[in-house]
Amino acid sequence: MRDAEGRLHLIWRFLPLAGAVIWGSLCITNNLWYDEAYSASMVSLPWKRLIYITAVDDHSPFYYVLLKLFYHLWGGGTRFWSLKLMSLLFMTGYLLLGKYYVKKLFGERISVYFMTFSILMPIMTVQAGNVRMYAAALFFLTLTGLSAYDIWLESGRRKWLVFCMASICTVYCHTFALIQTFLLYLLFLGALVYTKQREKIINFFKCGIAVSVAFSPWLLVTCRQFLLRMRYDTGSVSEHPDRYAFMDYCAEWFSALETPIGPVIFLGMGLAVVLGYCAVDWMRTNHNYAPALGVGALGLTILTGVLISVYVNNCFLGRYAFPGFGFLMLFYAVGMDAVVCAWRKGALVLAAVLCFLPQYRSELALEYDPGLEIYEEFWESRVTEEDVMIGPFTHTIFLNVYHPQLQYYLFGGKLYSLPFVNTDALLEYSQLDGVEGNIWWICFQGDEPKQVAGHYDYEEAMSFHYMYYDFVIYRLLPAGEGTAG
């Protein structure tokens, strides 16, 4: 027995390091996809412009402020691996919560299971090096939930302060993290009322008022964002999700939306069902229903997002629920603790490993995709500072983050919330009259710059694959000089 406890303790000690190493391999490249390039562009903007864009887009500036400070701490420029390191920092902090806080509240064995399933969960691998706010939201919301349970066990001024500060950070991370925090608060209040802990209820409302006041400067902006999307986002309104959208959500929760792996999705869903059943058994045996409150907040958030998308506006993606996945990992952990048979435990861990390995390999392939090197070689050999680059829409132009000194154009118009620097709307061809270098057109494979017919001919300069995209770059020539058009 002592040998088994010794091995468990050794695993407990080194799991956060193992997670940092595994996820860290995804954070030392310069590869960015579109959403990450958006974040990289945001932090390169002046502070005033950054705040303005967040006010007219979807989220608060909190994450971008932290990211901008971290970015400049590492020297700025186009060293975008530094941006990924901030996500890794929050993910490692999340594992440390599992190591110390989960151990304090639930014991070392459940702490080990919590960290193990967190490291092996495919969506954790996807988000660990993603230059987005989800890792930060995961850390703060997990801290909020664990501190709530800690308070329920035994109140204390320091615990209430941690609970309050973590809540404020969470609601400022992401709109759906705000919704999830609100739902967690309701469930926590219900638990306090049910157990008649009057003094804690008073402190709860004090904390709730403090969080509300702290978020009030951005509440009006958040409401305005919802109203604008409901009024003007006609594409989302006209394309409501149907029953098949459920598989898109599952693909993102158990694999990856952009590169889903079928066996990983279904095996992950099966693992969730089995461990969920075992978790219910654990709660009944131990008369401890705290894990259910966390999963309840996660489930109600998903339900809220789905209902909004179905009946109001198609605004919910699977990753928006990610901040609450720490609660799901706790559910997995207590479920695993309820399994007595050693071979069954081994089978469950093996299933988690089989989910993790192909997804991790897929993420490594994306992060080390050589397409960026091919693009850079083209840039160095054929592009000069006098050239301009044109794209038909934003997702074709995001590579400008690697060369912000060049002039870029979006054909026909530019979104008011687009942060990419040196990018203007191409409304008239006269805007190109003063170009002394080459005019390039970048688009996806299968498209051609037919929009410029009559003004320019074009010839293909190169094509390359990069992460999720197949790009083609054309060189525009005066009409009558090209080989196409």
mmCIF file of C-alpha atoms in Angstrom, residues 97-354:
data_model
loop_
_atom_site.group_PDB
_atom_site.id
_atom_site.type_symbol
_atom_site.label_atom_id
_atom_site.label_comp_id
_atom_site.label_asym_id
_atom_site.label_seq_id
_atom_site.Cartn_x
_atom_site.Cartn_y
_atom_site.Cartn_z
ATOM 1 C CA LEU A 97 -4.660 24.423 -9.249
ATOM 2 C CA GLY A 98 -5.272 20.749 -9.863
ATOM 3 C CA LYS A 99 -2.110 19.824 -8.036
ATOM 4 C CA TYR A 100 -2.600 21.875 -4.875
ATOM 5 C CA TYR A 101 -6.189 23.145 -4.649
ATOM 6 C CA VAL A 102 -7.903 19.972 -5.861
ATOM 7 C CA LYS A 103 -5.675 17.954 -3.531
ATOM 8 C CA LYS A 104 -6.657 20.174 -0.599
ATOM 9 C CA LEU A 105 -10.372 19.789 -1.321
ATOM 10 C CA PHE A 106 -10.610 16.218 -2.654
ATOM 11 C CA GLY A 107 -7.358 14.419 -1.882
ATOM 12 C CA GLU A 108 -4.189 13.515 -3.753
ATOM 13 C CA ARG A 109 -5.614 10.623 -5.762
ATOM 14 C CA ILE A 110 -8.370 12.759 -7.292
ATOM 15 C CA SER A 111 -5.784 15.495 -7.874
ATOM 16 C CA VAL A 112 -3.708 13.030 -9.925
ATOM 17 C CA TYR A 113 -6.751 11.962 -11.947
ATOM 18 C CA PHE A 114 -7.715 15.607 -12.512
ATOM 19 C CA MET A 115 -4.299 16.502 -13.914
ATOM 20 C CA THR A 116 -3.992 13.277 -15.913
ATOM 21 C CA PHE A 117 -7.286 13.688 -17.753
ATOM 22 C CA SER A 118 -6.595 17.396 -18.254
ATOM 23 C CA ILE A 119 -3.310 16.627 -20.003
ATOM 24 C CA LEU A 120 -4.875 13.860 -22.104
ATOM 25 C CA MET A 121 -8.044 15.769 -23.058
ATOM 26 C CA PRO A 122 -7.727 16.736 -26.754
ATOM 27 C CA ILE A 123 -9.388 20.142 -26.382
ATOM 28 C CA MET A 124 -6.807 21.037 -23.731
ATOM 29 C CA THR A 125 -4.060 20.248 -26.235
ATOM 30 C CA VAL A 126 -5.760 22.414 -28.854
ATOM 31 C CA GLN A 127 -6.178 25.415 -26.562
ATOM 32 C CA ALA A 128 -2.878 25.137 -24.666
ATOM 33 C CA GLY A 129 -0.922 27.007 -27.324
ATOM 34 C CA ASN A 130 -3.787 28.936 -28.881
ATOM 35 C CA VAL A 131 -3.280 32.713 -28.879
ATOM 36 C CA ARG A 132 -6.770 33.355 -27.572
ATOM 37 C CA MET A 133 -8.408 34.090 -24.217
ATOM 38 C CA TYR A 134 -9.657 30.576 -23.490
ATOM 39 C CA ALA A 135 -6.672 29.379 -21.425
ATOM 40 C CA ALA A 136 -6.926 32.441 -19.176
ATOM 41 C CA ALA A 137 -10.687 31.946 -18.816
ATOM 42 C CA LEU A 138 -10.148 28.266 -17.930
ATOM 43 C CA PHE A 139 -7.716 29.195 -15.162
ATOM 44 C CA PHE A 140 -9.847 31.928 -13.606
ATOM 45 C CA LEU A 141 -13.157 30.042 -13.802
ATOM 46 C CA THR A 142 -11.604 26.885 -12.331
ATOM 47 C CA LEU A 143 -10.188 28.980 -9.490
ATOM 48 C CA THR A 144 -13.621 30.551 -8.996
ATOM 49 C CA GLY A 145 -15.309 27.149 -8.740
ATOM 50 C CA LEU A 146 -12.730 25.586 -6.426
ATOM 51 C CA SER A 147 -12.746 28.618 -4.113
ATOM 52 C CA ALA A 148 -16.561 28.463 -3.991
ATOM 53 C CA TYR A 149 -16.413 24.865 -2.760
ATOM 54 C CA ASP A 150 -13.653 25.812 -0.322
ATOM 55 C CA ILE A 151 -15.914 28.537 1.077
ATOM 56 C CA TRP A 152 -18.819 26.102 1.325
ATOM 57 C CA LEU A 153 -16.637 23.810 3.450
ATOM 58 C CA GLU A 154 -15.296 26.598 5.655
ATOM 59 C CA SER A 155 -15.635 30.333 5.188
ATOM 60 C CA GLY A 156 -12.742 32.767 5.470
ATOM 61 C CA ARG A 157 -11.967 36.355 4.463
ATOM 62 C CA ARG A 158 -9.063 35.351 2.240
ATOM 63 C CA LYS A 159 -11.193 32.731 0.473
ATOM 64 C CA TRP A 160 -13.908 35.269 -0.261
ATOM 65 C CA LEU A 161 -11.308 37.664 -1.648
ATOM 66 C CA VAL A 162 -9.898 34.967 -3.945
ATOM 67 C CA PHE A 163 -13.421 34.011 -5.023
ATOM 68 C CA CYS A 164 -14.291 37.635 -5.778
ATOM 69 C CA MET A 165 -11.083 38.514 -7.653
ATOM 70 C CA ALA A 166 -11.158 35.295 -9.700
ATOM 71 C CA SER A 167 -14.791 36.010 -10.627
ATOM 72 C CA ILE A 168 -13.959 39.520 -11.806
ATOM 73 C CA CYS A 169 -11.127 38.229 -13.995
ATOM 74 C CA THR A 170 -13.359 35.475 -15.387
ATOM 75 C CA VAL A 171 -16.238 37.714 -16.422
ATOM 76 C CA TYR A 172 -13.813 40.013 -18.202
ATOM 77 C CA CYS A 173 -12.225 37.143 -20.176
ATOM 78 C CA HIS A 174 -15.051 36.147 -22.510
ATOM 79 C CA THR A 175 -18.786 36.745 -22.935
ATOM 80 C CA PHE A 176 -19.683 33.086 -22.400
ATOM 81 C CA ALA A 177 -17.307 32.916 -19.443
ATOM 82 C CA LEU A 178 -19.437 35.738 -18.021
ATOM 83 C CA ILE A 179 -22.584 33.658 -18.592
ATOM 84 C CA GLN A 180 -20.935 30.606 -17.053
ATOM 85 C CA THR A 181 -19.865 32.570 -13.980
ATOM 86 C CA PHE A 182 -23.399 33.899 -13.536
ATOM 87 C CA LEU A 183 -24.829 30.366 -13.700
ATOM 88 C CA LEU A 184 -22.191 29.083 -11.263
ATOM 89 C CA TYR A 185 -23.164 31.856 -8.864
ATOM 90 C CA LEU A 186 -26.820 30.838 -9.062
ATOM 91 C CA LEU A 187 -25.987 27.210 -8.325
ATOM 92 C CA PHE A 188 -23.662 28.203 -5.476
ATOM 93 C CA LEU A 189 -26.374 30.412 -3.994
ATOM 94 C CA GLY A 190 -28.826 27.521 -4.241
ATOM 95 C CA ALA A 191 -26.417 25.284 -2.332
ATOM 96 C CA LEU A 192 -25.955 27.900 0.406
ATOM 97 C CA VAL A 193 -29.709 28.430 0.751
ATOM 98 C CA TYR A 194 -30.375 24.676 0.805
ATOM 99 C CA THR A 195 -27.839 24.165 3.602
ATOM 100 C CA LYS A 196 -29.075 27.306 5.443
ATOM 101 C CA GLN A 197 -25.650 28.928 5.747
ATOM 102 C CA ARG A 198 -27.004 32.419 6.453
ATOM 103 C CA GLU A 199 -23.697 34.170 7.155
ATOM 104 C CA LYS A 200 -22.195 32.853 3.927
ATOM 105 C CA ILE A 201 -25.254 34.020 1.978
ATOM 106 C CA ILE A 202 -24.670 37.575 3.196
ATOM 107 C CA ASN A 203 -21.023 37.416 2.146
ATOM 108 C CA PHE A 204 -22.078 35.872 -1.152
ATOM 109 C CA PHE A 205 -24.248 38.868 -1.984
ATOM 110 C CA LYS A 206 -21.473 41.247 -0.972
ATOM 111 C CA CYS A 207 -19.159 39.440 -3.335
ATOM 112 C CA GLY A 208 -21.784 39.398 -6.087
ATOM 113 C CA ILE A 209 -22.318 43.138 -5.755
ATOM 114 C CA ALA A 210 -18.552 43.733 -5.900
ATOM 115 C CA VAL A 211 -18.253 41.681 -9.097
ATOM 116 C CA SER A 212 -21.249 43.471 -10.632
ATOM 117 C CA VAL A 213 -19.828 46.879 -9.833
ATOM 118 C CA ALA A 214 -16.416 45.884 -11.176
ATOM 119 C CA PHE A 215 -17.946 44.673 -14.443
ATOM 120 C CA SER A 216 -20.462 47.523 -14.789
ATOM 121 C CA PRO A 217 -18.139 49.710 -16.934
ATOM 122 C CA TRP A 218 -18.233 47.022 -19.605
ATOM 123 C CA LEU A 219 -21.788 45.756 -19.108
ATOM 124 C CA LEU A 220 -23.330 48.408 -21.366
ATOM 125 C CA VAL A 221 -20.790 47.596 -24.066
ATOM 126 C CA THR A 222 -21.596 43.882 -23.771
ATOM 127 C CA CYS A 223 -25.339 44.525 -24.138
ATOM 128 C CA ARG A 224 -24.673 46.748 -27.125
ATOM 129 C CA GLN A 225 -22.564 44.018 -28.732
ATOM 130 C CA PHE A 226 -25.413 41.510 -28.373
ATOM 131 C CA LEU A 227 -27.912 43.959 -29.857
ATOM 132 C CA LEU A 228 -25.671 44.797 -32.798
ATOM 133 C CA ARG A 229 -25.150 41.139 -33.629
ATOM 134 C CA MET A 230 -28.871 40.401 -33.415
ATOM 135 C CA ARG A 231 -29.701 43.344 -35.691
ATOM 136 C CA TYR A 232 -26.970 43.314 -38.302
ATOM 137 C CA ASP A 233 -25.323 39.901 -38.370
ATOM 138 C CA THR A 234 -27.719 38.655 -41.046
ATOM 139 C CA GLY A 235 -25.519 35.714 -42.015
ATOM 140 C CA SER A 236 -25.672 34.260 -38.524
ATOM 141 C CA VAL A 237 -29.404 34.926 -38.208
ATOM 142 C CA SER A 238 -30.223 33.230 -41.517
ATOM 143 C CA GLU A 239 -28.157 30.105 -40.767
ATOM 144 C CA HIS A 240 -29.503 28.709 -37.531
ATOM 145 C CA PRO A 241 -27.852 25.482 -36.340
ATOM 146 C CA ASP A 242 -29.719 22.236 -36.782
ATOM 147 C CA ARG A 243 -29.359 18.795 -35.220
ATOM 148 C CA TYR A 244 -26.196 18.183 -37.241
ATOM 149 C CA ALA A 245 -24.511 21.116 -35.496
ATOM 150 C CA PHE A 246 -24.355 18.932 -32.379
ATOM 151 C CA MET A 247 -21.567 16.933 -34.018
ATOM 152 C CA ASP A 248 -19.644 20.156 -34.644
ATOM 153 C CA TYR A 249 -19.826 20.902 -30.940
ATOM 154 C CA CYS A 250 -18.720 17.362 -30.088
ATOM 155 C CA ALA A 251 -15.901 17.588 -32.620
ATOM 156 C CA GLU A 252 -14.562 20.650 -30.840
ATOM 157 C CA TRP A 253 -15.070 19.341 -27.307
ATOM 158 C CA PHE A 254 -13.537 15.919 -27.919
ATOM 159 C CA SER A 255 -11.219 16.589 -30.878
ATOM 160 C CA ALA A 256 -10.834 19.793 -32.924
ATOM 161 C CA LEU A 257 -13.378 21.647 -35.054
ATOM 162 C CA GLU A 258 -10.996 22.445 -37.919
ATOM 163 C CA THR A 259 -9.227 19.044 -37.945
ATOM 164 C CA PRO A 260 -11.627 16.540 -36.352
ATOM 165 C CA ILE A 261 -10.611 12.887 -35.937
ATOM 166 C CA GLY A 262 -13.652 10.609 -35.982
ATOM 167 C CA PRO A 263 -12.466 7.815 -33.645
ATOM 168 C CA VAL A 264 -11.201 10.426 -31.172
ATOM 169 C CA ILE A 265 -14.604 12.122 -31.088
ATOM 170 C CA PHE A 266 -16.615 8.959 -30.467
ATOM 171 C CA LEU A 267 -14.133 7.432 -28.037
ATOM 172 C CA GLY A 268 -14.070 10.736 -26.123
ATOM 173 C CA MET A 269 -17.863 10.829 -25.989
ATOM 174 C CA GLY A 270 -17.928 7.269 -24.676
ATOM 175 C CA LEU A 271 -15.314 8.107 -22.047
ATOM 176 C CA ALA A 272 -17.421 11.072 -20.911
ATOM 177 C CA VAL A 273 -20.516 8.886 -20.538
ATOM 178 C CA VAL A 274 -18.715 6.158 -18.560
ATOM 179 C CA LEU A 275 -16.867 8.533 -16.231
ATOM 180 C CA GLY A 276 -20.006 10.627 -15.825
ATOM 181 C CA TYR A 277 -21.915 7.563 -14.644
ATOM 182 C CA CYS A 278 -19.089 6.715 -12.236
ATOM 183 C CA ALA A 279 -19.006 10.312 -10.993
ATOM 184 C CA VAL A 280 -22.691 10.127 -10.067
ATOM 185 C CA ASP A 281 -21.926 6.912 -8.174
ATOM 186 C CA TRP A 282 -19.051 8.667 -6.342
ATOM 187 C CA MET A 283 -21.284 11.586 -5.335
ATOM 188 C CA ARG A 284 -23.980 9.295 -3.992
ATOM 189 C CA THR A 285 -21.440 7.282 -2.019
ATOM 190 C CA ASN A 286 -19.630 10.297 -0.572
ATOM 191 C CA HIS A 287 -22.739 12.524 -0.249
ATOM 192 C CA ASN A 288 -20.743 15.260 -1.972
ATOM 193 C CA TYR A 289 -22.466 16.920 -4.923
ATOM 194 C CA ALA A 290 -20.003 19.773 -5.480
ATOM 195 C CA PRO A 291 -18.680 18.305 -8.778
ATOM 196 C CA ALA A 292 -22.246 18.290 -10.100
ATOM 197 C CA LEU A 293 -22.592 22.049 -9.519
ATOM 198 C CA GLY A 294 -19.562 22.767 -11.690
ATOM 199 C CA VAL A 295 -20.710 20.454 -14.468
ATOM 200 C CA GLY A 296 -24.187 21.949 -14.087
ATOM 201 C CA ALA A 297 -22.805 25.431 -14.778
ATOM 202 C CA LEU A 298 -20.989 24.054 -17.836
ATOM 203 C CA GLY A 299 -24.070 22.231 -19.103
ATOM 204 C CA LEU A 300 -26.381 25.212 -18.592
ATOM 205 C CA THR A 301 -23.909 27.436 -20.443
ATOM 206 C CA ILE A 302 -23.932 25.042 -23.384
ATOM 207 C CA LEU A 303 -27.727 24.960 -23.291
ATOM 208 C CA THR A 304 -27.863 28.765 -23.187
ATOM 209 C CA GLY A 305 -25.502 29.067 -26.148
ATOM 210 C CA VAL A 306 -27.443 26.522 -28.183
ATOM 211 C CA LEU A 307 -30.799 28.173 -27.458
ATOM 212 C CA ILE A 308 -29.465 31.627 -28.371
ATOM 213 C CA SER A 309 -28.057 30.218 -31.615
ATOM 214 C CA VAL A 310 -31.265 28.388 -32.510
ATOM 215 C CA TYR A 311 -33.784 31.090 -31.657
ATOM 216 C CA VAL A 312 -31.887 34.412 -31.757
ATOM 217 C CA ASN A 313 -28.472 34.478 -33.391
ATOM 218 C CA ASN A 314 -26.035 31.775 -34.443
ATOM 219 C CA CYS A 315 -23.251 32.954 -32.141
ATOM 220 C CA PHE A 316 -22.206 29.845 -30.194
ATOM 221 C CA LEU A 317 -19.136 27.727 -30.918
ATOM 222 C CA GLY A 318 -18.012 24.695 -28.948
ATOM 223 C CA ARG A 319 -14.858 26.436 -27.725
ATOM 224 C CA TYR A 320 -16.959 29.091 -25.979
ATOM 225 C CA ALA A 321 -17.789 26.522 -23.288
ATOM 226 C CA PHE A 322 -14.114 25.661 -22.770
ATOM 227 C CA PRO A 323 -13.603 27.840 -19.648
ATOM 228 C CA GLY A 324 -15.772 25.373 -17.724
ATOM 229 C CA PHE A 325 -13.886 22.252 -18.768
ATOM 230 C CA GLY A 326 -11.984 22.271 -15.483
ATOM 231 C CA PHE A 327 -15.297 21.311 -13.880
ATOM 232 C CA LEU A 328 -15.685 18.458 -16.368
ATOM 233 C CA MET A 329 -12.168 17.239 -15.538
ATOM 234 C CA LEU A 330 -13.093 17.215 -11.845
ATOM 235 C CA PHE A 331 -16.151 15.156 -12.797
ATOM 236 C CA TYR A 332 -13.853 12.760 -14.653
ATOM 237 C CA ALA A 333 -11.508 12.605 -11.647
ATOM 238 C CA VAL A 334 -14.134 11.722 -9.061
ATOM 239 C CA GLY A 335 -15.633 9.233 -11.510
ATOM 240 C CA MET A 336 -12.252 7.581 -11.881
ATOM 241 C CA ASP A 337 -11.920 7.481 -8.104
ATOM 242 C CA ALA A 338 -15.167 5.532 -7.916
ATOM 243 C CA VAL A 339 -13.756 2.774 -10.133
ATOM 244 C CA VAL A 340 -12.344 0.058 -7.882
ATOM 245 C CA CYS A 341 -11.205 -2.537 -10.409
ATOM 246 C CA ALA A 342 -7.595 -1.941 -11.498
ATOM 247 C CA TRP A 343 -8.032 -3.233 -15.048
ATOM 248 C CA ARG A 344 -11.056 -1.001 -15.581
ATOM 249 C CA LYS A 345 -9.053 1.998 -14.437
ATOM 250 C CA GLY A 346 -6.309 0.977 -16.827
ATOM 251 C CA ALA A 347 -8.816 0.670 -19.668
ATOM 252 C CA LEU A 348 -10.178 4.170 -18.996
ATOM 253 C CA VAL A 349 -6.703 5.688 -18.925
ATOM 254 C CA LEU A 350 -5.829 3.798 -22.101
ATOM 255 C CA ALA A 351 -8.937 5.206 -23.791
ATOM 256 C CA ALA A 352 -7.857 8.720 -22.781
ATOM 257 C CA VAL A 353 -4.342 8.068 -24.148
ATOM 258 C CA LEU A 354 -5.804 6.777 -27.425
#
